[in-house]
Every structure is written in structure tokens, then in C-alpha cells.
CSV table of C-alpha atoms and ligand atoms in Angstrom, one decimal:
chain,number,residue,atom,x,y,z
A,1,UNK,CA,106.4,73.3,108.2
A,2,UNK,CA,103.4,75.1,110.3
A,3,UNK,CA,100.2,74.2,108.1
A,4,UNK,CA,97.5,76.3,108.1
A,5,UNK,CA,94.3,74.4,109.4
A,6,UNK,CA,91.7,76.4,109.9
A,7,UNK,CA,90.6,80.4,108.7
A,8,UNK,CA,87.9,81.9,109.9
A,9,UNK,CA,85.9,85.1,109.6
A,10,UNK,CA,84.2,87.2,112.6
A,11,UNK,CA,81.9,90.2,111.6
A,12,UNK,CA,81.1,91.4,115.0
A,13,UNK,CA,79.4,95.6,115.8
A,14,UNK,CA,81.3,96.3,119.3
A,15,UNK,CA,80.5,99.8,119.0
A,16,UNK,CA,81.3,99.5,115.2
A,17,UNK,CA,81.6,96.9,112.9
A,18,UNK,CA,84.4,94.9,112.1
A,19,UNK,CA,85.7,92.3,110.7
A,20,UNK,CA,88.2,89.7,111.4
A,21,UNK,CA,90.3,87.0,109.9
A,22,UNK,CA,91.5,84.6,112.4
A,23,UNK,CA,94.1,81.6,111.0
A,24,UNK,CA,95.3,78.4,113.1
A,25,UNK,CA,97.9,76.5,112.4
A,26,UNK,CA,98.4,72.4,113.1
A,27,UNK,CA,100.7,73.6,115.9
A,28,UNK,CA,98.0,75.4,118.1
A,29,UNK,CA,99.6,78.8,117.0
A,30,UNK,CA,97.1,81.6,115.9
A,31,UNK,CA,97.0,84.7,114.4
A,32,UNK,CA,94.7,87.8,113.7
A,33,UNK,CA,93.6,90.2,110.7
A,34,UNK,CA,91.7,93.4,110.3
A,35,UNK,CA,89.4,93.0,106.7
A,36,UNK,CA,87.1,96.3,107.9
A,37,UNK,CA,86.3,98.3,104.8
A,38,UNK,CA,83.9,101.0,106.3
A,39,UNK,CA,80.2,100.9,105.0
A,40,UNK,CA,81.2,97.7,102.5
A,41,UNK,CA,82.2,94.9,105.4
A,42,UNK,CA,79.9,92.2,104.5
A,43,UNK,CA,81.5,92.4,100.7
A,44,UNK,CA,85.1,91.6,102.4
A,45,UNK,CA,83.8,89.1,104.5
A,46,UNK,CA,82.8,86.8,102.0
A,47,UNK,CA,85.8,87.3,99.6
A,48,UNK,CA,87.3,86.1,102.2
A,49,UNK,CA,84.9,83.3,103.0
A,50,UNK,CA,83.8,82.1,100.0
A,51,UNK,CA,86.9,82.3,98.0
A,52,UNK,CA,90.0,82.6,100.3
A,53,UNK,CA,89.8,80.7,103.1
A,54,UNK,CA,89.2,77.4,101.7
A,55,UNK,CA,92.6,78.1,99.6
A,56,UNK,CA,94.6,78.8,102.5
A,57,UNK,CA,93.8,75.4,104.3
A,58,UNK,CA,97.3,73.1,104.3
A,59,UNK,CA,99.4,75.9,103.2
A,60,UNK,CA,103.0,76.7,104.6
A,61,UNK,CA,102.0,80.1,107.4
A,62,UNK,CA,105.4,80.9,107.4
A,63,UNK,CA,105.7,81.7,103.7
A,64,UNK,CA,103.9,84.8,103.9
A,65,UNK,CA,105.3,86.5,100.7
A,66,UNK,CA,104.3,83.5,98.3
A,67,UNK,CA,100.8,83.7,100.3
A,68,UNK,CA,100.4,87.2,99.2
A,69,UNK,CA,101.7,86.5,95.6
A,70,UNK,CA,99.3,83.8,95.2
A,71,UNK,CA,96.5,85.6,96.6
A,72,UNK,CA,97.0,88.9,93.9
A,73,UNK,CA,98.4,87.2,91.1
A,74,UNK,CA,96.2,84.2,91.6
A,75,UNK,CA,93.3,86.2,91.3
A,76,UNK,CA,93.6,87.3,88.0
A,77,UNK,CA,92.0,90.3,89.0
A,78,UNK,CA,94.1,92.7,90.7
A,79,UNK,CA,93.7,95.6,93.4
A,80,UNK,CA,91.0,97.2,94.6
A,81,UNK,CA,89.9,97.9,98.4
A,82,UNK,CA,88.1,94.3,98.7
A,83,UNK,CA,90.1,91.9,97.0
A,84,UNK,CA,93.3,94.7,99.1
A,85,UNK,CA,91.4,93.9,102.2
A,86,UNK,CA,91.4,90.4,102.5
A,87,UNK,CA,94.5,90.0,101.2
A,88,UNK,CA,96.0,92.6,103.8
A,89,UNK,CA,93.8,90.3,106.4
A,90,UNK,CA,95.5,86.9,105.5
A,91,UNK,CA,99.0,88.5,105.4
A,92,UNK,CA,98.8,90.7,108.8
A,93,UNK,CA,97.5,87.0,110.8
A,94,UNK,CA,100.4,85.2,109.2
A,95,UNK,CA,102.9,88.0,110.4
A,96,UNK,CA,101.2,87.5,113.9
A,97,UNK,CA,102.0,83.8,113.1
A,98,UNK,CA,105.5,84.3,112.5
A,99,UNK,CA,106.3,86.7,115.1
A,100,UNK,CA,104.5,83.9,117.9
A,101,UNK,CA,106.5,81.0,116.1
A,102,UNK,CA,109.9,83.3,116.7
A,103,UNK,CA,108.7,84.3,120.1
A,104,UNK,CA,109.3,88.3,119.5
A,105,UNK,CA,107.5,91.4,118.1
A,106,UNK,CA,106.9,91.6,115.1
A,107,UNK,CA,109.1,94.9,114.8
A,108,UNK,CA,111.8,92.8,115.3
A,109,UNK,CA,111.0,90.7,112.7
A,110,UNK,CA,110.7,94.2,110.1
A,111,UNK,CA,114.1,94.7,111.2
A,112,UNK,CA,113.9,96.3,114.7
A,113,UNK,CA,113.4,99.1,116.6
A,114,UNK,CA,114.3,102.8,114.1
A,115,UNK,CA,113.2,105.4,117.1
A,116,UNK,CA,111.4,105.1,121.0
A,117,UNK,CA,107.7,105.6,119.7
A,118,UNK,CA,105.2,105.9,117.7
A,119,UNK,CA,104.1,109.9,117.9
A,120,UNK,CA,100.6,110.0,117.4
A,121,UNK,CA,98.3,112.7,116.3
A,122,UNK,CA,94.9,112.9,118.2
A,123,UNK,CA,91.8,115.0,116.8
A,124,UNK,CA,90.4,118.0,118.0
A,125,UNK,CA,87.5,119.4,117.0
A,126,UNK,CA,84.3,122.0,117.6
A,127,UNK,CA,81.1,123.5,115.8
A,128,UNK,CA,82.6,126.7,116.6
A,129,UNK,CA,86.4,128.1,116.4
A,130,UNK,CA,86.3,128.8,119.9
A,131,UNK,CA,85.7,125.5,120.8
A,132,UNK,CA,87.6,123.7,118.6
A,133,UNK,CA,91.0,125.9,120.1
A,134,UNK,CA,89.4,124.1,123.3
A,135,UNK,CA,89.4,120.9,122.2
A,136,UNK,CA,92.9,121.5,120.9
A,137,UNK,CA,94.0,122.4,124.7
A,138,UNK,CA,92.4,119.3,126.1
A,139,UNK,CA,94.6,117.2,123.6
A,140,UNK,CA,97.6,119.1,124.5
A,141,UNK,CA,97.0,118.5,128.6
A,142,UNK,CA,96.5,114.4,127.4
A,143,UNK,CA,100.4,114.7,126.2
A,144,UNK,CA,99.8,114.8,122.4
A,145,UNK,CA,101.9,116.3,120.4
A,146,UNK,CA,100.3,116.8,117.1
A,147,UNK,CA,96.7,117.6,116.8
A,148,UNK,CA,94.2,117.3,113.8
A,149,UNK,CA,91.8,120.6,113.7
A,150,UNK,CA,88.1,120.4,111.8
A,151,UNK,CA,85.6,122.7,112.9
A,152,UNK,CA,82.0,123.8,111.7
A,153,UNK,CA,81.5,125.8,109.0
A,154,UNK,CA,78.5,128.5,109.4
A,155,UNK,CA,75.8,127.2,106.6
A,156,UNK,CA,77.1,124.0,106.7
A,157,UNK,CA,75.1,121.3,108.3
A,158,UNK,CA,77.4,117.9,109.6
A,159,UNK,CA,80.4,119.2,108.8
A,160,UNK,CA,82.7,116.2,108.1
A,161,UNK,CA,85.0,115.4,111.6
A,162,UNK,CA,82.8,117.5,114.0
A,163,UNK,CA,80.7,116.3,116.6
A,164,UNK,CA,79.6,116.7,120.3
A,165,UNK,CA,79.9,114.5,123.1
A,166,UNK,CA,82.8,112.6,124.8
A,167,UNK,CA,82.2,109.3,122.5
A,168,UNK,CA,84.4,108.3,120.1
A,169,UNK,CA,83.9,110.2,116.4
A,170,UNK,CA,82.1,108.0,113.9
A,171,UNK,CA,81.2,108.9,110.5
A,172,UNK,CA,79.4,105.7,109.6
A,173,UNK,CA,75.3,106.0,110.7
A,174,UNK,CA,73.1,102.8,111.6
A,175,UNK,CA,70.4,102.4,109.4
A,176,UNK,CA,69.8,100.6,105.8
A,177,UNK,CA,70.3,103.8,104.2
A,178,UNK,CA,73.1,106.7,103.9
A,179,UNK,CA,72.7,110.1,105.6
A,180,UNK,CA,73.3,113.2,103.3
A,181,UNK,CA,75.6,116.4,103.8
A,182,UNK,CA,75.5,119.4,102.0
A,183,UNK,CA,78.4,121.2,101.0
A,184,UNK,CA,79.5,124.8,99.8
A,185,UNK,CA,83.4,125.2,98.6
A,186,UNK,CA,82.9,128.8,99.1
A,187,UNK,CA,82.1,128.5,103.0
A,188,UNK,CA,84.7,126.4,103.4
A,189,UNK,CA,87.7,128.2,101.8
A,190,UNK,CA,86.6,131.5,103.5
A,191,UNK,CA,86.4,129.8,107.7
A,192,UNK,CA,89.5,127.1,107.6
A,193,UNK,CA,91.8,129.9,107.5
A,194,UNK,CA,90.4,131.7,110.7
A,195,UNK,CA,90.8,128.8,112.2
A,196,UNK,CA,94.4,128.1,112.2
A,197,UNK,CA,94.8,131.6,113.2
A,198,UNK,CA,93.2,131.3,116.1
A,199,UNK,CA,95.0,128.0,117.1
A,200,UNK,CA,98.3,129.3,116.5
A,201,UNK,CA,97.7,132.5,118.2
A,202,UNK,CA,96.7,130.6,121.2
A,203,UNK,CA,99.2,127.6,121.6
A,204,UNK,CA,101.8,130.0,119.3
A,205,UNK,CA,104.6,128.1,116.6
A,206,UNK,CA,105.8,124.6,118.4
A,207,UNK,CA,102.3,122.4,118.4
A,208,UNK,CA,102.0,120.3,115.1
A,209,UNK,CA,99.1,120.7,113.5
A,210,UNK,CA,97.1,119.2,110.6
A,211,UNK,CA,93.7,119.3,109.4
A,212,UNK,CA,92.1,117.0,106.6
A,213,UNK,CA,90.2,118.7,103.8
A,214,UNK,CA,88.7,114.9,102.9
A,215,UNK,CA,88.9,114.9,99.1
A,216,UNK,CA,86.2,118.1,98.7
A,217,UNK,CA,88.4,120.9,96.6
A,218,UNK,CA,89.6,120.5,93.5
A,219,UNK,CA,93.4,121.2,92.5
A,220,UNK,CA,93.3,125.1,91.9
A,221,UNK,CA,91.0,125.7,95.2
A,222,UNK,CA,93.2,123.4,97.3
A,223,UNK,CA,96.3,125.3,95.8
A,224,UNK,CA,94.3,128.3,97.1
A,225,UNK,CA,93.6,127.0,100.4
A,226,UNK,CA,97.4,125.7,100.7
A,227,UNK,CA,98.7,129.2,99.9
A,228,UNK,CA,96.4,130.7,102.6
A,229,UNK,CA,97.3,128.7,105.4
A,230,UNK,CA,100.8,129.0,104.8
A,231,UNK,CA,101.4,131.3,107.9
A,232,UNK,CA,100.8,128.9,110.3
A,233,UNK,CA,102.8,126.4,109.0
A,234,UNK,CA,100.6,123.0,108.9
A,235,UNK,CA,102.2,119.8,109.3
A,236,UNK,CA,100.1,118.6,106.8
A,237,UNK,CA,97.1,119.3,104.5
A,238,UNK,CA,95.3,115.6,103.8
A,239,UNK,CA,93.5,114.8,100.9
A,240,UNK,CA,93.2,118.1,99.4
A,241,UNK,CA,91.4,116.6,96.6
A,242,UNK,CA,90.6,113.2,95.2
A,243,UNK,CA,93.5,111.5,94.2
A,244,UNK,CA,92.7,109.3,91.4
A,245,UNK,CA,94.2,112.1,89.5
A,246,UNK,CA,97.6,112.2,90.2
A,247,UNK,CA,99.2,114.4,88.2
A,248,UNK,CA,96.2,117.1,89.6
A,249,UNK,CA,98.4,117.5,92.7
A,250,UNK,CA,101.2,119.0,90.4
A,251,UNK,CA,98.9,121.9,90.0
A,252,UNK,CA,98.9,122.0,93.9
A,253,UNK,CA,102.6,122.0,93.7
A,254,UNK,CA,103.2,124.9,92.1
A,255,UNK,CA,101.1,127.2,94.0
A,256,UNK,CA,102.5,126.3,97.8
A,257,UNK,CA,104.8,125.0,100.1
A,258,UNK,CA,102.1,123.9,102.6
A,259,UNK,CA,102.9,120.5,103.0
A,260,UNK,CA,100.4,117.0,101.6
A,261,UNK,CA,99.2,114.2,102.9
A,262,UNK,CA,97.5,112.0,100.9
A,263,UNK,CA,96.2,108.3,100.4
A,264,UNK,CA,93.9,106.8,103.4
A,265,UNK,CA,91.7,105.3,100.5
A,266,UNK,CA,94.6,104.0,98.6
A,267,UNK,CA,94.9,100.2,98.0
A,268,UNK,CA,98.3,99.4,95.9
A,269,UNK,CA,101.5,101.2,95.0
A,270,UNK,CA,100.1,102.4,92.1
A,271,UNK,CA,97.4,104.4,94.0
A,272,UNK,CA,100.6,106.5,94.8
A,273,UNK,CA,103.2,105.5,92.1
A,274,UNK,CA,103.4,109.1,89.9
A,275,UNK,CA,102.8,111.1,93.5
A,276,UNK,CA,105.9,109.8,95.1
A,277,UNK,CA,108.1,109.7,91.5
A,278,UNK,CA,107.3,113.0,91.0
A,279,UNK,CA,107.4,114.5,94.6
A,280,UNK,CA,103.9,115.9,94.4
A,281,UNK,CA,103.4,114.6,98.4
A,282,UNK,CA,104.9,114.3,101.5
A,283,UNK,CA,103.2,111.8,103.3
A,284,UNK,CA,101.3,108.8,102.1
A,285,UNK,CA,98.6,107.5,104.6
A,286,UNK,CA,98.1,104.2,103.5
A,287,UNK,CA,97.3,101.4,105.9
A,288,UNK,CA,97.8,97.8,107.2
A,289,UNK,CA,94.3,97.0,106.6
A,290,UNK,CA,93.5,98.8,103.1
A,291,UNK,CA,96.9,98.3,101.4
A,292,UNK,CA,97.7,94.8,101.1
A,293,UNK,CA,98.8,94.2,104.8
A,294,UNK,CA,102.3,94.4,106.6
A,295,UNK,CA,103.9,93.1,103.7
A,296,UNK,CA,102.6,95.5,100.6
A,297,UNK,CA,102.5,98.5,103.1
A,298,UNK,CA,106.7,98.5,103.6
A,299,UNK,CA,106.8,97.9,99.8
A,300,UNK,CA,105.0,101.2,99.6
A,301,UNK,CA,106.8,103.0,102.3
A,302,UNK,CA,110.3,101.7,100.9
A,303,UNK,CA,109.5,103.1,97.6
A,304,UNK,CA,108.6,106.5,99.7
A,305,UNK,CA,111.7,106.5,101.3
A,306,UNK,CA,113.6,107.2,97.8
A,307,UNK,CA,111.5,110.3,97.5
A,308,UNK,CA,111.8,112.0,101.1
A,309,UNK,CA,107.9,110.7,101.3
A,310,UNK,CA,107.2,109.8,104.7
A,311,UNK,CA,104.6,107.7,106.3
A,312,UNK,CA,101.6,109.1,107.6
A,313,UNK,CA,99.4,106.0,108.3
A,314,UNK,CA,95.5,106.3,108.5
A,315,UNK,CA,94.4,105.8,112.2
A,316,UNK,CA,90.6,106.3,112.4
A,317,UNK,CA,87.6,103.9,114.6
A,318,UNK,CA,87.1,102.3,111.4
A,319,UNK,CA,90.8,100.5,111.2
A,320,UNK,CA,90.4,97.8,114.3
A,321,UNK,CA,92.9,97.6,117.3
A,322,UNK,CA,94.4,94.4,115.1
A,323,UNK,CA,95.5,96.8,111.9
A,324,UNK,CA,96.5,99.5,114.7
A,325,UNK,CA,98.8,96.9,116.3
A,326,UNK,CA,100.1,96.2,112.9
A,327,UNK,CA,100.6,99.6,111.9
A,328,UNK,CA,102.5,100.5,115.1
A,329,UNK,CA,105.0,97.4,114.4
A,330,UNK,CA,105.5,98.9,110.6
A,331,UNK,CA,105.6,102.9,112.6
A,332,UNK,CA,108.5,102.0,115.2
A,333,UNK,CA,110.4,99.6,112.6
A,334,UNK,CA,110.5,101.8,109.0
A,335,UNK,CA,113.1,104.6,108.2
A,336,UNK,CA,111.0,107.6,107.3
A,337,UNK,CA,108.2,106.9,109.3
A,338,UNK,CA,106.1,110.5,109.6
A,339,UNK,CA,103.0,110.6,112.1
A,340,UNK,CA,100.2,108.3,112.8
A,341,UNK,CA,96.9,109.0,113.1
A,342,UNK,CA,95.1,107.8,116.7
A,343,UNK,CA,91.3,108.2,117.3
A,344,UNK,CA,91.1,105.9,120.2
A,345,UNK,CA,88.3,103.4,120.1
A,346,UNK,CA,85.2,103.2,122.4
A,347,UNK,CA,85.6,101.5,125.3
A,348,UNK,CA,83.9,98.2,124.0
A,349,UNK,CA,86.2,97.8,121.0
A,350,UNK,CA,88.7,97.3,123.4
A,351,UNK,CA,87.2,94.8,125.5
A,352,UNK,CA,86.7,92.9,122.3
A,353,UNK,CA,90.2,93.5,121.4
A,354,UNK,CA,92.5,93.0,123.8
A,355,UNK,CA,95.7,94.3,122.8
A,356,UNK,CA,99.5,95.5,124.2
A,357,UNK,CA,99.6,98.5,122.9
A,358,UNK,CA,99.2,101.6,125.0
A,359,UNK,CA,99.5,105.1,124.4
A,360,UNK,CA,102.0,107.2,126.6
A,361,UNK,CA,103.5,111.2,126.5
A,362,UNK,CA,101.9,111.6,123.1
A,363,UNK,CA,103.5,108.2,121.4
A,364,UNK,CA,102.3,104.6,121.3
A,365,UNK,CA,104.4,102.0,122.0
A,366,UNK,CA,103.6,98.6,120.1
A,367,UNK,CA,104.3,96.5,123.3
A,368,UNK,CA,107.0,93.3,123.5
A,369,UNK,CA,104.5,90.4,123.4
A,370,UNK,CA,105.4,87.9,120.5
A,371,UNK,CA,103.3,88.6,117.2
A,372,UNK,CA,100.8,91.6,117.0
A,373,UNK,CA,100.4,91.7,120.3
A,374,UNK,CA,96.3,91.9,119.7
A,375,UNK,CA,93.7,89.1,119.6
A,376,UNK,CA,89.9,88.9,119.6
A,377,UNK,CA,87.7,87.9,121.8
A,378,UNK,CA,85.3,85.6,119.9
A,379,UNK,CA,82.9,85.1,122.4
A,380,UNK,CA,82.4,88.3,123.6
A,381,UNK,CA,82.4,89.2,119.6
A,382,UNK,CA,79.8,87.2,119.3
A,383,UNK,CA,77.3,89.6,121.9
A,384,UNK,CA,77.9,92.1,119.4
A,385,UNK,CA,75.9,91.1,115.9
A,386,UNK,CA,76.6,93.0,112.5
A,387,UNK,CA,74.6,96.0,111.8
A,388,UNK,CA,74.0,97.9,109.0
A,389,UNK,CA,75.8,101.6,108.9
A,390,UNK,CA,76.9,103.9,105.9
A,391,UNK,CA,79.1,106.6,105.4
A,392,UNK,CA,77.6,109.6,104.4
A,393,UNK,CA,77.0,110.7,100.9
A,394,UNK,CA,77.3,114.2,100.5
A,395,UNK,CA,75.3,116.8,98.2
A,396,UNK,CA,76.2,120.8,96.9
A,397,UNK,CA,73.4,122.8,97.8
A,398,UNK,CA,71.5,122.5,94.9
A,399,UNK,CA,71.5,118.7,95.1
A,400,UNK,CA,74.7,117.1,92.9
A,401,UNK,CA,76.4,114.7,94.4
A,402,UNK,CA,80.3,115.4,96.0
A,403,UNK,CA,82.9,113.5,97.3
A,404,UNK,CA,82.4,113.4,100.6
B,501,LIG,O1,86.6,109.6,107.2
B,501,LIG,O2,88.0,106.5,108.4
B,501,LIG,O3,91.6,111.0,108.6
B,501,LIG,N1,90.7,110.3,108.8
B,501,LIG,C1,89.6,110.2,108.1
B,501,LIG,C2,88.5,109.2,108.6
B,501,LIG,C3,87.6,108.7,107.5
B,501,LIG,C4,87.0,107.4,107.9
B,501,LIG,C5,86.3,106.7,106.7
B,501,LIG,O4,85.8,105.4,107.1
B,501,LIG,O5,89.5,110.8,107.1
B,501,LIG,O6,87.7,109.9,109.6
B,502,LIG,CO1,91.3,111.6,106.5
């Protein structure tokens, strides 16, 4: 038996915050988890504290499925992104455990190698069309082969996924406080489509291309949008609405064949059970670190699989290089594996994180070093103190509050 004998948590702000589960076992063997829940860290970081780690002292790492059982069902209280979190934290470092015990990858341990790479999707973006089809060019010389498009909207001020500047896109703002974004339906729904027009007529019918309405129409206008696009044949539309309805995306359904993408806020199988049973998606983008870890993330993509639902796993700055690893060994190992999403991360979170995997001709490759192939650098970590930062809230224009 390999007995766990220490857990410990590292909130560190290189470049963003993050947090960190790190386990050791009696053996000298360790392993690393991401617990970042963007905008709510600190809550994560004491579940974990306060009530998990001290549980998980002289427990068997290698029984990683009793581990997670024990950690949902022992709860009494089930789901939900915290509790999700630190669970998905204590189950990715034991599979980092078990792949460093067995000396391989941990996609060899899921069962092996199903294709050559990840393919990736990288995000392009401008205030204006003209330099969002740009952006989309740049992308396409770096050897991506799918590309996200947002743009501004004229009237709307911080439009969700746009910004200036060479640095890494981050929605989250220092400060104590929230910023707020106004937001107008009607703007919207009249601009996206001349974007995708102008992208396709530039780079023509063979580029992939997605774009992610973030959970701001409701089932009729995103049936609307869907239908307008359909011309230039999205990859995916993502989060077209909120999905806590999930029978709203039948409406969706019967008004277009553009395809969805759903579910980067989704924490359990049942965030997605009715979409998948009744075929109202195509790809669900949970991941690692908000759905339960390695080990509740193939339960969810096996379940998929039955409905020609492919993966479509949530890549942004927020998710640290340790859930990106663990994605990547989930990505290159599953059956109906889809697309995954890559924003790569400033230049600090990597130093912090030093990691294998590396991004070539538009795919990444998970790397061949035993376990995750990712650790943290806990001094350096340490340089890098918490600080407070919020996602936006966003407003209409005459002041209630939207999803943003
Ligand atoms: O806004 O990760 O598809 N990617 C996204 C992200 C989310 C952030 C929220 O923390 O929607 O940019
Ligand atoms: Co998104």
C-alpha cells in the first residue's frame, strides 16, 4: 500500500490566481491538482483545507475510485462547483500518483493512445471585424487549425472575449469589487453574423471555426442566431444560452442544424444528463478541474459516447497547466474526443508550472513523462501572493442584471 501522508494547498497569483492541491505519499511519490474556480478560489481552498485534507491522511493513493466515492457520497451534500472542485483536485493528484507509481503516462493508464494529438482550438479576436479576420490569419500562420472568433459589437462596451494587446485574455479584474458590462441582445444578433461572413470569405470553407455566445440569448434568439449562421458552417456554437434549462435547447433543436457546444460551467453528469439523452448537443465542454476530475470527466464522456456527443473540453487561463495536462491525457485517450480549447497562459504561469506538454502543427501532445507530466513550483509560487479578482457582472442597458 502507498499511504497518503501529507495534502497540501497552494493559492499562488502568477499572473492569475490559482490553486493547487499537492498530495505525498510515505514513498516519496507526489502528485498535483488544479482546485481554480475563477473569481471563488479562496472558497475551494478551504474545502479542501479545512475539511479534506485532514481525511485523506493514511489513505490507500492508489484507490482512486473509493477516494472519490468517499469524498461525494461522504459528503452528504452533493455537487456543485466547490465541493466538484476539490474533489476533481484530490482525484487528478492521485492519477498523477498512479501513473508515477506505474512509471507511464497517464494515457496509458485511461487505456492508451485513440489518435496522434490533441487538435486544439486557439482564439482570435478584434474590436472590429476587420481586425478580428486578422487575428484569425495570425492563428492560422501559428499552425492552428480551428479558431474561436468574438469581436466588438458597436454600442457595446467590453464585449465579452475581446481585448488588445499581446497578453494573455483575462476576464477576471484585480480589485475587491466586480467590473460591469452592458449588454444589448439586439446589437448582438444583428453584428455576429457579418462576422462569419467576412471570415469565411477570407480564409473560404476548410478553417474550423467556433465562436461562444457565453450564456447571453435565450432559446428562441439563439435558435435565431443558429439559423443565421448556418451558411458558414460553424464548428460549434457554445453556450447559446444558460443551461440549467435543459430541455430549453430542444427549442434550439428545432430551428437549426448549426451545431452546440455546451457545458464549461457544468460540475456532474446530471448538468448534462437530459442534453446528451435527448441529443439536444454535440459537444459537452466539461473539464478536469470543474467536473469531478479525471475519473468523473470519462464517466461523462463515456455516457456522451452513446449519443454521438463528443468532447469539447474547456481550455481557458483560468484552468491551470495541471488540469490542461490532465485534460490532454483524457483528449488523446477517449473515443469521441471533439476539440479542446487552448488559450495559452502568460509566460509566468508557466514558469510556475513546469509541465511536458507542448503544442505542435495545431495539436498538443500530452508528453511521455510518468503521471501528469506537470508539477508546481512551490517556491517560486510562493513570490506570487493571492489577489483578489472578479469576473465581470454584466448589466442590459437600462441596468438589470444578465448572465454574463
Ligand atoms: O469566460 O474561463 O470558452 N471560454 C470561456 C472562458 C470563460 C472563463 C471564465 O472563468 O468562456 O473565457
Ligand atoms: Co466559453
Amino acid at each position: 500500500m502507498t499511504t497518503i501522508v501529507d495534502a497540501s494547498v497552494i493559492v499562488s497569483c502568477p499572473g492569475r490566481n490559482f490553486v493547487t492541491l499537492k498530495i505525498r505519499t510515505d514513498d516519496g511519490v507526489s502528485g498535483v491538482g488544479d482546485a481554480t474556480l475563477n473569481g471563488r478560489e479562496l472558497a475551494v481552498a478551504s474545502y479542501l483545507r479545512d475539511h479534506v485534507c485532514p481525511l485523506l491522511i493514511g489513505r490507500d493513493a492508489q484507490r482512486i475510485e473509493d477516494t472519490w466515492q468517499y469524498l461525494y457520497k461522504g459528503a452528504y451534500w452533493r455537487r456543485g462547483p466547490v465541493t466538484m472542485a476539490a474533489i476533481a483536485a484530490v482525484d487528478t493528484a492521485l492519477w498523477d500518483i498512479k501513473g508515477k507509481l506505474a512509471g507511464l503516462p497517464v494515457y496509458q493508464l485511461l487505456g492508451g493512445r485513440s489518435r496522434e494529438g490533441v487538435t486544439v482550438y486557439g482564439h482570435a479576436n478584434g474590436e472590429s471585424v476587420a481586425e478580428a479576420v486578422d487575428d484569425v490569419a495570425r492563428l492560422v500562420d501559428l499552425g492552428y487549425r480551428a479558431v474561436r472568433v468574438q469581436c466588438g459589437i458597436p454600442g457595446i462596451e467590453k464585449m465579452y472575449g475581446v481585448h488588445k494587446g499581446s497578453t494573455p485574455y483575462e476576464p477576471a479584474g484585480a480589485g475587491a469589487r466586480p467590473v460591469e458590462a452592458t449588454w444589448s441582445t439586439q446589437r448582438y444578433l444583428t453584428h455576429v453574423p457579418r462576422l462569419f461572413e467576412a471570415v469565411r470569405d477570407r480564409f473560404g470553407p476548410d478553417l474550423t471555426l467556433l465562436h461562444d455566445v457565453h450564456h447571453r440569448l435565450t432559446p428562441i434568439e439563439a435558435a435565431r442566431l443558429g439559423k443565421r449562421v448556418e451558411d458558414y458552417a460553424l464548428h460549434w456554437l457554445e453556450d447559446p444560452v444558460p443551461a440549467e434549462l435543459q430541455e430549453g435547447f430542444r427549442l434550439i433543436r428545432t430551428h437549426t442544424t448549426t451545431p452546440i457546444a455546451v457545458g464549461e460551467v457544468f460540475n456532474s453528469i446530471w448538468d448534462c444528463q437530459q442534453l446528451v439523452a435527448e441529443q439536444l448537443v454535440d459537444f459537452v465542454r466539461a473539464t478536469v478541474v470543474h467536473a469531478g476530475g479525471i475519473t468523473h470527466l470519462r464517466r461523462i464522456f463515456d455516457y456522451c459516447a452513446l449519443y454521438h456527443v463528443r468532447s469539447g473540453s474547456h481550455g481557458a487561463t483560468d484552468l491551470s497547466p495541471v488540469c490542461m495536462a490532465a485534460a490532454l491525457h483524457l483528449d488523446v485517450a477517449i473515443p469521441n474526443f471533439g476539440l479542446q480549447e487552448y488559450m495559452p497562459h502568460a509566460e509566468v504561469t508557466d514558469e510556475v508550472f513546469p509541465r511536458s506538454y507542448r503544442f505542435a502543427d495545431g495539436y498538443l501532445h500530452p508528453g511521455e513523462e510518468p503521471g501528469l507530466g506537470v508539477d508546481i513550483d512551490e517556491k517560486l509560487a510562493a513570490r506570487y501572493p493571492y489577489q483578489p479578482a472578479y469576473l465581470p457582472v454584466n448589466r442590459l442597458t437600462d441596468g438589470t442584471v444578465h448572465s454574463w
